[in-house]
mmCIF file of C-alpha atoms in Angstrom:
data_model
loop_
_atom_site.group_PDB
_atom_site.id
_atom_site.type_symbol
_atom_site.label_atom_id
_atom_site.label_comp_id
_atom_site.label_asym_id
_atom_site.label_seq_id
_atom_site.Cartn_x
_atom_site.Cartn_y
_atom_site.Cartn_z
ATOM 1 C CA MET M 1230 129.129 75.935 119.914
ATOM 2 C CA THR M 1231 132.204 75.085 121.990
ATOM 3 C CA LEU M 1232 133.708 77.371 124.605
ATOM 4 C CA TRP M 1233 136.706 78.015 122.328
ATOM 5 C CA ASP M 1234 134.365 78.996 119.489
ATOM 6 C CA GLY M 1235 132.618 81.406 121.820
ATOM 7 C CA LEU M 1236 135.911 82.935 122.941
ATOM 8 C CA ASN M 1237 136.970 83.315 119.305
ATOM 9 C CA ARG M 1238 133.773 85.190 118.534
ATOM 10 C CA LEU M 1239 134.148 87.368 121.617
ATOM 11 C CA ALA M 1240 137.755 88.161 120.691
ATOM 12 C CA ALA M 1241 136.644 89.064 117.148
ATOM 13 C CA ALA M 1242 133.977 91.427 118.497
ATOM 14 C CA VAL M 1243 136.478 93.157 120.791
ATOM 15 C CA ALA M 1244 139.069 93.368 117.993
ATOM 16 C CA LEU M 1245 136.519 94.914 115.629
ATOM 17 C CA MET M 1246 135.723 97.600 118.181
ATOM 18 C CA LEU M 1247 139.355 98.346 119.011
ATOM 19 C CA LEU M 1248 140.496 98.295 115.395
ATOM 20 C CA SER M 1249 137.524 100.182 113.971
ATOM 21 C CA PRO M 1250 139.552 103.429 113.439
ATOM 22 C CA LEU M 1251 142.212 101.483 111.503
ATOM 23 C CA ILE M 1252 139.543 99.628 109.504
ATOM 24 C CA LEU M 1253 137.902 102.930 108.539
ATOM 25 C CA VAL M 1254 141.248 104.419 107.493
ATOM 26 C CA VAL M 1255 142.076 101.401 105.311
ATOM 27 C CA ALA M 1256 138.595 101.480 103.767
ATOM 28 C CA ALA M 1257 138.938 105.186 102.959
ATOM 29 C CA TRP M 1258 142.409 104.638 101.485
ATOM 30 C CA ILE M 1259 141.138 101.922 99.132
ATOM 31 C CA ARG M 1260 138.160 104.053 98.076
ATOM 32 C CA ILE M 1261 140.333 107.097 97.346
ATOM 33 C CA ALA M 1262 143.245 105.236 95.730
ATOM 34 C CA ASP M 1263 141.452 102.517 93.795
ATOM 35 C CA GLY M 1264 137.825 103.550 93.437
ATOM 36 C CA ARG M 1265 134.650 101.676 94.230
ATOM 37 C CA GLY M 1266 134.657 98.210 95.740
ATOM 38 C CA ILE M 1267 136.332 98.370 99.137
ATOM 39 C CA LEU M 1268 135.636 94.747 100.010
ATOM 40 C CA PHE M 1269 136.473 91.589 98.111
ATOM 41 C CA VAL M 1270 133.819 88.947 98.762
ATOM 42 C CA GLN M 1271 134.347 85.390 97.557
ATOM 43 C CA ASP M 1272 132.881 81.962 98.201
ATOM 44 C CA ARG M 1273 135.351 79.815 100.128
ATOM 45 C CA ALA M 1274 135.169 76.336 101.632
ATOM 46 C CA GLY M 1275 134.411 76.263 105.343
ATOM 47 C CA LEU M 1276 134.053 73.443 107.853
ATOM 48 C CA GLY M 1277 133.240 70.223 105.999
ATOM 49 C CA GLY M 1278 133.626 72.037 102.692
ATOM 50 C CA VAL M 1279 130.419 74.037 103.204
ATOM 51 C CA PRO M 1280 130.729 77.317 101.251
ATOM 52 C CA PHE M 1281 130.602 80.693 102.967
ATOM 53 C CA ARG M 1282 131.211 84.269 101.839
ATOM 54 C CA MET M 1283 134.683 85.285 102.965
ATOM 55 C CA LEU M 1284 135.472 88.991 103.344
ATOM 56 C CA LYS M 1285 138.735 90.780 102.590
ATOM 57 C CA PHE M 1286 139.793 94.285 101.767
ATOM 58 C CA ARG M 1287 140.174 94.454 97.998
ATOM 59 C CA THR M 1288 143.832 94.330 96.950
ATOM 60 C CA MET M 1289 143.421 93.447 93.279
ATOM 61 C CA VAL M 1290 141.710 95.031 90.305
ATOM 62 C CA HIS M 1291 138.118 94.088 89.543
ATOM 63 C CA ASP M 1292 137.677 90.850 87.548
ATOM 64 C CA SER M 1293 141.196 89.735 88.464
ATOM 65 C CA VAL M 1294 140.346 86.061 87.842
ATOM 66 C CA ALA M 1295 139.062 86.801 84.331
ATOM 67 C CA LEU M 1296 142.058 89.089 83.670
ATOM 68 C CA SER M 1297 144.431 86.225 84.442
ATOM 69 C CA ALA M 1298 143.474 84.530 81.153
ATOM 70 C CA GLN M 1299 144.395 87.680 79.201
ATOM 71 C CA LEU M 1300 147.742 87.820 81.000
ATOM 72 C CA GLY M 1301 148.451 84.147 80.313
ATOM 73 C CA ILE M 1302 148.421 83.183 83.998
ATOM 74 C CA SER M 1303 147.796 79.427 84.303
ATOM 75 C CA ASP M 1304 146.466 79.611 87.845
ATOM 76 C CA PRO M 1305 143.807 82.369 88.066
ATOM 77 C CA PHE M 1306 143.791 82.149 91.879
ATOM 78 C CA GLY M 1307 147.576 82.333 92.258
ATOM 79 C CA LEU M 1308 150.061 85.185 91.979
ATOM 80 C CA ILE M 1309 152.940 85.966 89.664
ATOM 81 C CA GLU M 1310 156.043 88.085 90.223
ATOM 82 C CA ASN M 1311 155.153 91.812 90.135
ATOM 83 C CA ASP M 1312 151.532 90.852 89.565
ATOM 84 C CA PRO M 1313 149.835 93.665 87.590
ATOM 85 C CA ARG M 1314 146.447 92.724 89.078
ATOM 86 C CA ILE M 1315 147.479 93.971 92.530
ATOM 87 C CA THR M 1316 146.312 97.539 93.166
ATOM 88 C CA ARG M 1317 148.394 100.511 94.251
ATOM 89 C CA CYS M 1318 147.654 100.028 97.944
ATOM 90 C CA GLY M 1319 147.049 96.279 97.707
ATOM 91 C CA ARG M 1320 150.694 95.289 97.893
ATOM 92 C CA PHE M 1321 151.140 97.005 101.261
ATOM 93 C CA LEU M 1322 147.870 95.601 102.614
ATOM 94 C CA ARG M 1323 148.828 92.049 101.602
ATOM 95 C CA ARG M 1324 152.350 92.306 103.025
ATOM 96 C CA THR M 1325 151.043 93.536 106.388
ATOM 97 C CA SER M 1326 147.962 91.241 106.346
ATOM 98 C CA LEU M 1327 145.713 94.273 106.882
ATOM 99 C CA ASP M 1328 143.596 92.986 104.003
ATOM 100 C CA GLU M 1329 142.454 90.149 106.280
ATOM 101 C CA LEU M 1330 140.856 92.412 108.920
ATOM 102 C CA PRO M 1331 137.291 92.069 107.546
ATOM 103 C CA GLN M 1332 137.489 88.330 108.280
ATOM 104 C CA LEU M 1333 136.941 89.231 111.917
ATOM 105 C CA VAL M 1334 133.311 89.535 110.794
ATOM 106 C CA ASN M 1335 133.474 85.945 109.502
ATOM 107 C CA VAL M 1336 134.805 84.863 112.910
ATOM 108 C CA LEU M 1337 132.030 86.788 114.647
ATOM 109 C CA ARG M 1338 129.485 84.986 112.450
ATOM 110 C CA GLY M 1339 130.979 81.610 113.423
ATOM 111 C CA GLN M 1340 132.156 80.808 109.883
ATOM 112 C CA MET M 1341 135.837 81.011 110.765
ATOM 113 C CA ARG M 1342 138.154 81.004 113.757
ATOM 114 C CA LEU M 1343 141.137 83.185 114.472
ATOM 115 C CA VAL M 1344 143.366 80.154 113.815
ATOM 116 C CA GLY M 1345 142.878 77.369 111.305
ATOM 117 C CA PRO M 1346 143.773 76.357 107.743
ATOM 118 C CA ARG M 1347 143.286 79.233 105.307
ATOM 119 C CA PRO M 1348 139.948 78.863 103.457
ATOM 120 C CA ASP M 1349 140.476 77.739 99.865
ATOM 121 C CA VAL M 1350 138.479 78.653 96.763
ATOM 122 C CA LEU M 1351 135.782 76.190 95.700
ATOM 123 C CA PRO M 1352 137.233 75.220 92.282
ATOM 124 C CA GLN M 1353 140.457 74.081 93.958
ATOM 125 C CA VAL M 1354 138.648 72.284 96.777
ATOM 126 C CA ALA M 1355 136.759 70.294 94.132
ATOM 127 C CA ASN M 1356 140.110 68.771 93.125
ATOM 128 C CA TYR M 1357 141.207 67.807 96.655
ATOM 129 C CA SER M 1358 142.375 64.309 97.378
ATOM 130 C CA ALA M 1359 141.087 62.555 100.505
ATOM 131 C CA GLU M 1360 144.272 63.583 102.325
ATOM 132 C CA ASP M 1361 143.951 67.197 101.223
ATOM 133 C CA ALA M 1362 140.340 67.303 102.423
ATOM 134 C CA ARG M 1363 141.477 66.694 106.003
ATOM 135 C CA ARG M 1364 142.107 70.445 106.267
ATOM 136 C CA LEU M 1365 138.313 70.840 106.019
ATOM 137 C CA GLU M 1366 137.798 68.922 109.285
ATOM 138 C CA VAL M 1367 138.182 72.160 111.256
ATOM 139 C CA LYS M 1368 136.958 75.692 110.699
ATOM 140 C CA PRO M 1369 139.245 77.813 108.542
ATOM 141 C CA GLY M 1370 141.210 80.604 110.175
ATOM 142 C CA ILE M 1371 142.524 84.104 109.586
ATOM 143 C CA THR M 1372 145.972 82.749 110.346
ATOM 144 C CA GLY M 1373 147.258 79.217 110.716
ATOM 145 C CA TRP M 1374 150.141 76.804 111.155
ATOM 146 C CA ALA M 1375 151.082 77.017 107.470
ATOM 147 C CA GLN M 1376 151.044 80.830 107.605
ATOM 148 C CA VAL M 1377 153.548 81.043 110.454
ATOM 149 C CA ASN M 1378 155.745 78.396 108.811
ATOM 150 C CA GLY M 1379 156.232 80.014 105.447
ATOM 151 C CA ARG M 1380 152.924 81.410 104.174
ATOM 152 C CA ASP M 1381 153.377 82.199 100.444
ATOM 153 C CA ASP M 1382 156.980 80.983 100.544
ATOM 154 C CA ILE M 1383 155.861 77.321 100.546
ATOM 155 C CA ASP M 1384 154.044 75.335 97.881
ATOM 156 C CA TRP M 1385 150.632 73.684 98.199
ATOM 157 C CA PRO M 1386 151.866 70.152 99.050
ATOM 158 C CA GLN M 1387 153.742 71.649 102.010
ATOM 159 C CA ARG M 1388 150.689 73.658 103.057
ATOM 160 C CA PHE M 1389 148.525 70.552 102.959
ATOM 161 C CA ALA M 1390 151.048 68.687 105.113
ATOM 162 C CA LEU M 1391 151.239 71.534 107.644
ATOM 163 C CA ASP M 1392 147.448 71.817 107.772
ATOM 164 C CA ARG M 1393 147.110 68.068 108.401
ATOM 165 C CA TRP M 1394 149.632 68.389 111.223
ATOM 166 C CA TYR M 1395 147.556 71.208 112.707
ATOM 167 C CA VAL M 1396 144.329 69.184 112.486
ATOM 168 C CA ASP M 1397 146.019 66.302 114.320
ATOM 169 C CA HIS M 1398 147.619 68.470 117.027
ATOM 170 C CA ARG M 1399 145.231 71.397 117.438
ATOM 171 C CA SER M 1400 144.743 72.755 120.934
ATOM 172 C CA VAL M 1401 144.110 76.055 122.656
ATOM 173 C CA ALA M 1402 147.810 76.298 123.511
ATOM 174 C CA LEU M 1403 148.810 75.745 119.875
ATOM 175 C CA ASP M 1404 146.303 78.362 118.680
ATOM 176 C CA LEU M 1405 147.702 80.902 121.138
ATOM 177 C CA ARG M 1406 151.237 80.085 119.978
ATOM 178 C CA ILE M 1407 150.212 80.634 116.336
ATOM 179 C CA LEU M 1408 148.544 83.943 117.183
ATOM 180 C CA TRP M 1409 151.680 85.115 118.958
ATOM 181 C CA ARG M 1410 153.908 84.125 116.036
ATOM 182 C CA THR M 1411 151.522 85.848 113.615
ATOM 183 C CA VAL M 1412 151.722 89.155 115.484
ATOM 184 C CA ALA M 1413 155.509 88.833 115.782
ATOM 185 C CA THR M 1414 155.951 88.494 112.002
ATOM 186 C CA LEU M 1415 153.494 91.127 110.756
ATOM 187 C CA ARG M 1416 156.309 93.388 109.552
ATOM 188 C CA ARG M 1417 157.921 90.670 107.468
ATOM 189 C CA ALA M 1418 159.412 91.252 104.028
ATOM 190 C CA GLU M 1419 157.335 90.280 101.023
ATOM 191 C CA ALA M 1420 157.721 86.574 100.272
ATOM 192 C CA PRO M 1421 158.852 85.428 96.816
ATOM 193 C CA VAL M 1422 156.085 84.239 94.513
ATOM 194 C CA HIS M 1423 155.828 80.493 93.829
ATOM 195 C CA VAL M 1424 153.825 79.212 90.875
ATOM 196 C CA ASP M 1425 151.117 76.850 92.141
ATOM 197 C CA GLU M 1426 152.014 73.879 89.967
ATOM 198 C CA LEU M 1427 149.813 71.449 91.929
ATOM 199 C CA ASN M 1428 146.514 73.219 91.266
ATOM 200 C CA ILE M 1429 147.512 74.036 87.682
ATOM 201 C CA GLN M 1430 148.157 70.347 86.961
ATOM 202 C CA ARG M 1431 144.955 69.258 88.687
ATOM 203 C CA ALA M 1432 142.934 71.723 86.606
ATOM 204 C CA ARG M 1433 144.549 70.377 83.440
ATOM 205 C CA ASP M 1434 143.820 66.793 84.443
ATOM 206 C CA LEU M 1435 140.207 67.692 85.140
ATOM 207 C CA GLY M 1436 139.938 69.355 81.730
ATOM 208 C CA ARG M 1437 141.287 66.255 79.993
ATOM 209 C CA ALA M 1438 138.873 64.008 81.918
ATOM 210 C CA ALA M 1439 135.945 66.179 80.857
#
């Protein structure tokens, strides 16, 4: 474990303690407003593509991936405009990034860092090109270079390019800069939804090959 990894884990532990009242309030809000299932737990690709269980506050209805087929959504992991799968409190939590707070536990466990490429779902990682897979050369993060340069307002090819740039230029100074920019933009307006054409096409190509 590097010194920077250790500092990330220490920062996550301190943040969990300081933010524990807020975390409890959010958890109670989800339980009261949307019923059972406060956390959303999903396998994501970590360093080197090794799967880990990523934690988030639940912002969508249960079985949202399966529901996407009934709604005619081509990309079950993407979003659509006015997505009916997002819960009553989920839209606010996503806009403010409060849904990501449980990932501090992932950082504490050493599965993630505070800064890095966002961890992708395993079915999409399976379709990565060699260039895309470069984002797996570092631990995933709660926030990252792509997030502070557009987040959901950019498509996947742009995200891959930004993540490759981060992998090539990563440093403690850059991570601190990204953290600062993340905090400065927490009260941003909700970004427009972009259909993830890249992953939709890759899934179709895989289906034809099978």
